[in-house]
Coordinates of C-alpha atoms in Angstrom, one line a residue:
M1 CA 80.9 97.8 110.5
P2 CA 82.5 94.9 112.3
H3 CA 85.5 93.8 110.8
L4 CA 85.5 94.1 107.3
P5 CA 88.2 91.4 105.0
A6 CA 89.4 92.0 102.5
S7 CA 90.6 88.2 101.9
D8 CA 90.0 85.2 103.7
A9 CA 93.3 84.4 103.8
L10 CA 94.0 86.3 107.4
K11 CA 91.2 87.1 108.1
R12 CA 91.4 84.7 111.8
F13 CA 94.3 87.1 113.2
R14 CA 94.3 91.5 115.1
V15 CA 96.6 92.8 114.1
I16 CA 97.1 95.9 116.7
D17 CA 98.5 98.8 114.5
L18 CA 100.6 101.6 116.9
T19 CA 102.8 102.2 114.5
Q20 CA 103.3 105.9 112.5
V21 CA 104.5 107.4 109.2
R22 CA 105.7 104.2 106.8
A23 CA 106.8 102.0 107.5
G24 CA 105.3 100.6 110.0
P25 CA 102.3 101.4 108.7
T26 CA 103.9 99.9 105.3
A27 CA 103.8 96.4 107.1
C28 CA 100.3 96.3 109.0
R29 CA 98.4 97.3 105.2
Q30 CA 100.8 94.2 104.0
L31 CA 98.5 91.7 106.9
A32 CA 95.5 93.9 106.5
D33 CA 95.0 93.5 102.5
W34 CA 95.4 89.8 102.9
G35 CA 92.6 89.8 105.3
A36 CA 93.7 90.9 109.2
D37 CA 92.0 92.8 111.2
V38 CA 94.1 95.6 111.5
I39 CA 93.0 97.8 114.5
Q40 CA 95.3 101.6 113.9
V41 CA 96.1 102.9 117.5
Q42 CA 96.1 107.2 116.6
M43 CA 96.4 109.5 119.6
P44 CA 92.4 111.3 119.8
E45 CA 91.9 114.0 117.8
H46 CA 92.1 117.2 120.7
M47 CA 96.0 116.1 120.9
R48 CA 96.5 115.3 117.4
G49 CA 100.0 113.7 117.8
D50 CA 99.6 111.6 113.9
D51 CA 99.2 113.5 111.5
T52 CA 100.8 112.1 108.7
L53 CA 101.2 111.2 105.0
G54 CA 100.0 114.6 104.0
G55 CA 97.2 115.0 106.2
Q56 CA 94.3 111.9 106.5
D57 CA 92.4 113.3 103.9
G58 CA 96.2 112.2 101.8
S59 CA 96.1 110.1 98.7
D60 CA 99.1 108.9 100.6
Y61 CA 97.3 108.3 104.1
Q62 CA 94.4 106.6 102.4
Y63 CA 97.0 104.5 99.9
T64 CA 99.2 103.1 103.1
H65 CA 95.8 103.5 105.3
R66 CA 93.3 101.0 103.6
N67 CA 91.7 97.2 104.9
K68 CA 92.6 99.6 108.6
R69 CA 89.7 100.1 111.4
S70 CA 91.2 103.4 113.5
I71 CA 90.2 103.5 117.4
T72 CA 91.9 107.0 119.3
L73 CA 93.1 106.1 122.6
N74 CA 95.6 109.1 125.0
L75 CA 98.5 106.7 125.7
K76 CA 99.0 109.2 128.6
E77 CA 96.2 108.2 130.4
A78 CA 96.3 105.0 132.6
D79 CA 92.9 104.2 131.9
G80 CA 94.1 104.3 127.7
I81 CA 97.3 101.9 128.3
A82 CA 94.9 99.5 130.4
T83 CA 91.8 99.7 127.3
L84 CA 95.2 98.9 124.9
K85 CA 96.5 96.3 127.4
R86 CA 92.3 94.9 127.3
L87 CA 92.8 95.0 122.9
I88 CA 95.7 93.6 122.2
A89 CA 94.4 90.7 125.2
T90 CA 92.7 89.4 122.0
A91 CA 94.8 89.9 119.7
D92 CA 97.5 88.2 117.9
V93 CA 100.4 90.3 116.8
V94 CA 101.5 94.1 117.6
V95 CA 103.3 96.1 115.8
E96 CA 105.2 99.4 117.5
N97 CA 107.5 101.6 115.9
F98 CA 108.2 103.5 118.8
R99 CA 112.3 104.6 119.7
P100 CA 113.6 101.4 121.3
D101 CA 112.9 102.6 124.9
V102 CA 109.2 104.1 124.7
K103 CA 107.8 101.2 125.4
F104 CA 109.2 100.2 128.6
R105 CA 107.9 103.2 129.7
L106 CA 104.3 102.4 129.0
G107 CA 104.3 98.8 129.9
I108 CA 103.7 97.3 127.2
D109 CA 107.1 95.8 126.1
Y110 CA 107.1 92.6 124.3
E111 CA 108.0 90.8 128.1
T112 CA 105.3 92.4 130.1
L113 CA 102.3 92.1 127.8
A114 CA 103.2 87.7 126.7
E115 CA 103.0 87.5 129.9
A116 CA 98.5 87.7 130.0
N117 CA 98.9 86.5 126.2
P118 CA 101.6 84.5 125.4
G119 CA 101.1 83.9 122.3
L120 CA 101.2 87.1 120.7
V121 CA 103.2 88.0 117.8
Y122 CA 105.2 90.9 118.6
A123 CA 106.9 93.4 116.3
S124 CA 108.8 96.0 116.4
I125 CA 109.9 98.1 113.7
S126 CA 113.5 100.8 113.9
G127 CA 115.8 103.1 112.4
F128 CA 118.2 100.8 113.3
G129 CA 117.8 98.2 115.3
Q130 CA 116.9 97.7 119.2
T131 CA 120.6 98.2 120.9
G132 CA 123.5 99.1 120.1
P133 CA 125.5 102.6 119.6
Y134 CA 123.2 103.8 117.2
A135 CA 119.8 102.6 118.7
Q136 CA 118.5 105.6 119.9
R137 CA 119.1 107.9 117.0
P138 CA 116.0 109.4 115.2
G139 CA 115.5 107.2 111.7
F140 CA 114.4 108.2 108.7
D141 CA 114.3 106.7 104.9
Q142 CA 117.0 108.5 103.3
I143 CA 119.9 108.4 106.0
A144 CA 119.3 105.0 106.5
Q145 CA 119.5 104.4 101.8
G146 CA 122.6 106.5 102.2
M147 CA 124.1 104.5 105.9
S148 CA 123.4 101.7 103.9
G149 CA 125.7 102.0 100.8
L150 CA 122.6 102.9 98.3
M151 CA 123.7 106.0 97.3
S152 CA 127.0 105.6 96.3
V153 CA 126.4 103.2 94.3
T154 CA 122.4 104.9 92.7
G155 CA 123.5 107.5 90.2
L156 CA 125.7 109.1 87.6
P157 CA 129.4 108.3 87.1
G158 CA 130.9 111.6 89.2
G159 CA 127.3 113.5 89.7
G160 CA 127.7 112.2 93.8
P161 CA 125.2 110.3 95.6
V162 CA 121.9 109.9 94.4
R163 CA 118.6 108.6 96.7
V164 CA 116.0 106.6 95.3
G165 CA 112.9 107.7 94.0
I166 CA 110.7 106.2 96.7
P167 CA 111.1 105.5 100.3
I168 CA 112.8 101.8 99.4
G169 CA 114.4 101.7 103.5
D170 CA 110.6 102.2 105.1
L171 CA 109.0 99.8 102.3
C172 CA 111.4 97.1 102.6
A173 CA 111.2 97.5 106.8
G174 CA 107.7 97.6 107.3
I175 CA 107.5 94.4 104.2
F176 CA 110.4 92.5 106.1
A177 CA 108.2 93.1 109.0
A178 CA 105.0 91.7 107.2
Q179 CA 107.6 88.2 106.7
G180 CA 108.3 88.1 109.9
I181 CA 105.0 88.6 111.2
L182 CA 104.0 85.2 109.4
V183 CA 106.9 83.0 109.3
A184 CA 106.2 83.9 113.7
L185 CA 102.5 82.6 112.7
L186 CA 102.8 80.0 111.5
E187 CA 105.7 78.9 114.3
R188 CA 103.2 79.7 115.9
A189 CA 100.8 76.7 114.8
S190 CA 102.9 74.4 116.5
S191 CA 104.4 75.4 119.2
G192 CA 101.7 77.0 120.3
K193 CA 104.0 80.6 121.6
G194 CA 104.1 84.1 120.5
Q195 CA 108.1 86.2 120.5
W196 CA 109.4 89.0 120.1
L197 CA 110.7 89.8 116.2
H198 CA 112.4 93.5 114.8
T199 CA 113.5 94.6 112.3
S200 CA 115.3 98.5 110.9
L201 CA 115.5 100.8 108.0
L202 CA 119.5 100.1 108.3
E203 CA 119.3 96.0 108.6
S204 CA 116.6 96.7 105.8
M205 CA 119.0 98.7 102.7
V206 CA 122.4 96.4 104.4
Y207 CA 120.1 93.3 102.7
M208 CA 118.6 94.8 99.9
M209 CA 121.7 95.5 98.4
D210 CA 122.4 92.5 97.5
F211 CA 124.7 90.8 95.4
Q212 CA 126.3 95.0 95.7
T213 CA 127.1 93.2 99.0
S214 CA 128.6 90.0 98.2
R215 CA 130.8 92.1 95.8
Y216 CA 132.4 93.3 98.9
L217 CA 131.9 90.4 101.6
I218 CA 133.7 87.5 98.9
D219 CA 135.6 89.4 96.4
G220 CA 136.3 92.6 98.2
E221 CA 135.2 94.9 95.4
V222 CA 133.9 97.9 96.2
A223 CA 130.7 98.8 94.4
T224 CA 130.6 102.9 92.5
Q225 CA 128.0 104.1 91.1
A226 CA 127.5 102.8 86.9
G227 CA 124.9 105.1 86.2
N228 CA 122.6 103.5 83.9
F229 CA 123.7 100.4 83.1
H230 CA 124.3 97.3 85.4
P231 CA 127.6 96.8 86.6
T232 CA 128.8 93.4 85.8
S233 CA 126.5 92.8 82.7
I234 CA 126.9 94.2 79.2
P235 CA 125.8 96.0 77.5
T236 CA 122.2 95.9 80.2
G237 CA 120.7 99.8 80.5
V238 CA 119.1 102.7 79.1
Y239 CA 119.7 103.5 75.1
K240 CA 118.7 105.7 73.2
A241 CA 116.8 105.1 69.6
R242 CA 115.7 107.3 67.1
D243 CA 112.3 108.5 69.8
G244 CA 113.9 108.9 73.2
Y245 CA 115.4 106.1 75.7
M246 CA 114.5 103.1 76.5
N247 CA 116.3 100.1 78.3
I248 CA 117.7 96.9 77.5
A249 CA 118.8 94.2 79.3
V250 CA 121.4 91.2 77.5
F251 CA 122.8 88.9 79.7
G252 CA 125.2 85.3 78.7
S253 CA 126.1 84.5 75.1
K254 CA 123.0 83.2 74.0
I255 CA 120.8 86.3 74.7
W256 CA 124.2 87.8 73.4
E257 CA 123.7 86.6 69.8
R258 CA 120.5 87.6 69.7
F259 CA 120.8 90.9 70.5
C260 CA 124.0 91.4 67.3
A261 CA 122.1 89.4 65.1
I262 CA 118.6 91.5 65.5
L263 CA 120.9 94.6 65.8
G264 CA 122.1 93.8 62.3
A265 CA 125.8 93.1 63.5
P266 CA 126.5 89.6 63.2
E267 CA 130.2 90.6 63.6
W268 CA 130.2 91.5 66.7
I269 CA 129.6 87.8 68.5
T270 CA 133.5 87.1 66.9
D271 CA 135.3 90.8 67.6
E272 CA 137.7 90.6 69.9
R273 CA 136.6 94.1 71.6
Y274 CA 133.0 92.3 72.4
H275 CA 133.6 88.7 72.5
D276 CA 133.2 87.4 76.2
K277 CA 132.0 89.4 78.6
A278 CA 135.2 90.6 80.0
S279 CA 136.3 92.1 77.0
R280 CA 132.1 93.5 76.6
S281 CA 133.3 94.8 80.3
A282 CA 136.5 96.4 79.1
N283 CA 135.1 98.2 75.9
R284 CA 131.8 99.3 77.5
D285 CA 131.7 103.0 76.6
T286 CA 133.2 102.1 73.3
L287 CA 129.8 99.4 72.8
N288 CA 127.5 101.6 74.0
A289 CA 128.7 104.8 71.6
E290 CA 128.1 102.0 68.7
I291 CA 124.5 100.5 69.9
D292 CA 123.3 104.0 69.9
R293 CA 124.2 104.6 66.0
R294 CA 122.3 101.8 65.8
L295 CA 119.2 102.0 67.4
A296 CA 118.6 105.4 66.2
E297 CA 118.2 104.3 63.0
Q298 CA 114.7 103.6 64.6
D299 CA 111.9 104.1 67.0
R300 CA 111.6 102.4 70.4
G301 CA 108.4 100.9 69.0
Y302 CA 110.9 98.9 66.5
W303 CA 113.2 98.0 68.2
I304 CA 111.5 96.9 71.2
T305 CA 108.8 94.6 69.0
R306 CA 111.9 93.4 67.0
F307 CA 114.1 92.4 70.4
N308 CA 111.3 90.8 72.5
E309 CA 109.9 88.3 69.7
G310 CA 114.2 87.8 69.6
G311 CA 114.4 86.8 72.9
V312 CA 116.7 89.7 74.6
A313 CA 114.5 91.9 77.1
C314 CA 113.8 95.9 76.0
G315 CA 111.1 98.3 77.6
L316 CA 110.3 101.5 77.2
I317 CA 111.0 104.1 80.5
N318 CA 107.4 105.0 81.2
D319 CA 106.2 108.1 83.5
L320 CA 103.3 106.3 85.8
A321 CA 100.7 107.9 84.1
E322 CA 102.5 106.0 80.8
V323 CA 102.5 102.9 83.4
F324 CA 99.0 102.3 84.1
D325 CA 97.9 102.7 80.3
E326 CA 100.6 100.1 79.8
P327 CA 98.2 96.9 77.9
Q328 CA 99.9 94.0 81.0
V329 CA 99.3 96.6 83.5
R330 CA 95.3 96.8 83.2
H331 CA 95.6 92.8 82.1
L332 CA 97.0 92.0 85.4
G333 CA 94.7 94.8 87.3
M334 CA 96.8 95.9 89.9
V335 CA 94.2 99.2 89.8
K336 CA 91.8 98.5 92.7
E337 CA 88.5 100.9 93.6
V338 CA 87.9 102.0 96.8
V339 CA 84.8 104.0 97.7
S340 CA 85.5 105.9 101.0
Q341 CA 82.3 107.7 102.2
R342 CA 84.2 111.4 103.1
L343 CA 86.0 111.2 99.8
G344 CA 84.1 109.3 97.5
R345 CA 85.6 107.0 94.6
Q346 CA 89.3 106.0 95.2
R347 CA 91.5 104.0 92.4
L348 CA 94.9 102.4 95.1
V349 CA 97.5 99.5 93.6
G350 CA 96.9 96.7 95.2
Q351 CA 98.0 93.7 96.3
P352 CA 101.7 92.8 93.7
V353 CA 100.5 88.8 94.6
Q354 CA 97.6 87.1 93.0
L355 CA 96.2 84.1 95.7
T356 CA 93.9 82.0 93.1
R357 CA 91.6 81.0 96.1
T358 CA 91.5 84.0 98.8
P359 CA 92.7 86.7 96.5
S360 CA 93.5 90.0 97.8
T361 CA 91.2 93.4 97.8
I362 CA 90.6 96.6 98.6
A363 CA 87.8 96.2 101.2
R364 CA 87.7 99.9 102.8
A365 CA 89.3 102.5 102.4
A366 CA 91.2 104.3 104.9
P367 CA 89.9 105.4 108.1
R368 CA 89.1 108.5 109.3
R369 CA 90.8 108.6 113.0
G370 CA 88.7 107.2 116.1
E371 CA 86.4 106.3 112.8
H372 CA 85.3 102.6 114.8
T373 CA 86.5 103.7 118.7
E374 CA 82.8 102.7 120.3
E375 CA 82.5 99.9 117.6
I376 CA 85.7 98.3 119.2
L377 CA 85.4 99.5 122.4
Q378 CA 81.6 97.8 122.7
E379 CA 83.6 94.6 121.2
L380 CA 85.6 94.3 123.9
G381 CA 82.8 94.6 126.4
Y382 CA 82.5 98.1 127.5
H383 CA 79.0 99.9 128.4
A384 CA 77.3 103.3 126.8
D385 CA 78.6 104.8 130.5
D386 CA 82.5 103.2 130.2
M387 CA 82.8 105.0 127.5
A388 CA 81.6 108.2 127.9
R389 CA 83.1 108.8 131.3
M390 CA 85.9 107.5 129.1
K391 CA 85.4 109.6 126.2
S392 CA 84.6 113.4 129.3
Q393 CA 88.3 112.5 130.0
G394 CA 90.1 112.3 127.1
V395 CA 90.2 109.0 127.2
Y396 CA 89.5 109.5 123.3

């Protein structure tokens, strides 16, 4: 079937997805979820050069590639490149995550494509950037986590570096790329010109270090592991009640006073060990032990109710099964359903931003490799005999 937009917001835009693995596909999924006609370009079945994310029937692949169409093209064949260029001539956006030199070798770099399509927005995602001493290195999420400093501040003190439990470098690079694409499209509306934009896993992760970078660049402080406790706001972290663990966040003097009152320790407000931020930092371990001792008198449910009613942020530490049992998660409608012709009914997490007039949906399940090839070729004006010849020659 033709383009089935998941939202009215971006339905006028066509995006050519030349990416593999996760960062690039994430960027394109963001655009597809808001209605863009995202056409995923994959190698033909007989080449099987891009089986990633656990295979095309895997849950990971299904989540990452929903709301897209798929065409197969053999980019090692001249006709494959010619067809791709013909497709790009109809597009607003191209997203690629080849090694930096590959696009130039294939003749599908921004400058070349912009000659025929000057309004083209061309987004490149790499491990380390398009130029520089590391540009040709292979990129991988955990490598970026380590090089950005993230793993040096994650984990328990003295326990060695720890990776984050999701591919945060890939995901952030993809989301930042999507943001850059939207900015470029907004700018194009006034200038009429496209442009080349690029990001990398390393840049994205350095940016995501956020206040830890300013602590170093402005204050000269090299952050270390703080475990489950906030490095500067105390007490904020993981605490243990009678029946298990929970998170408590105490930011500012007013909330500190509320926290002390609810915990039955109003004397802490004036105690010289705890009365201000600096003293609580100096006596962090003693304070945390005192807090745990008092929390052990009641279950988590009791404390979560009391703290939240009193204006102190507090919550459970859920596993994934518990996440989707949370009444607020259910209320927010984050789980969407879609039917895959091959795999049946699926439940997937939808977009976390709610647009009231042009909401995002999941309009179609992830496509099989080349599921829409002939449909898209027909849209480009290819006739049946052209397609038969191309198929016989292994172009798709």
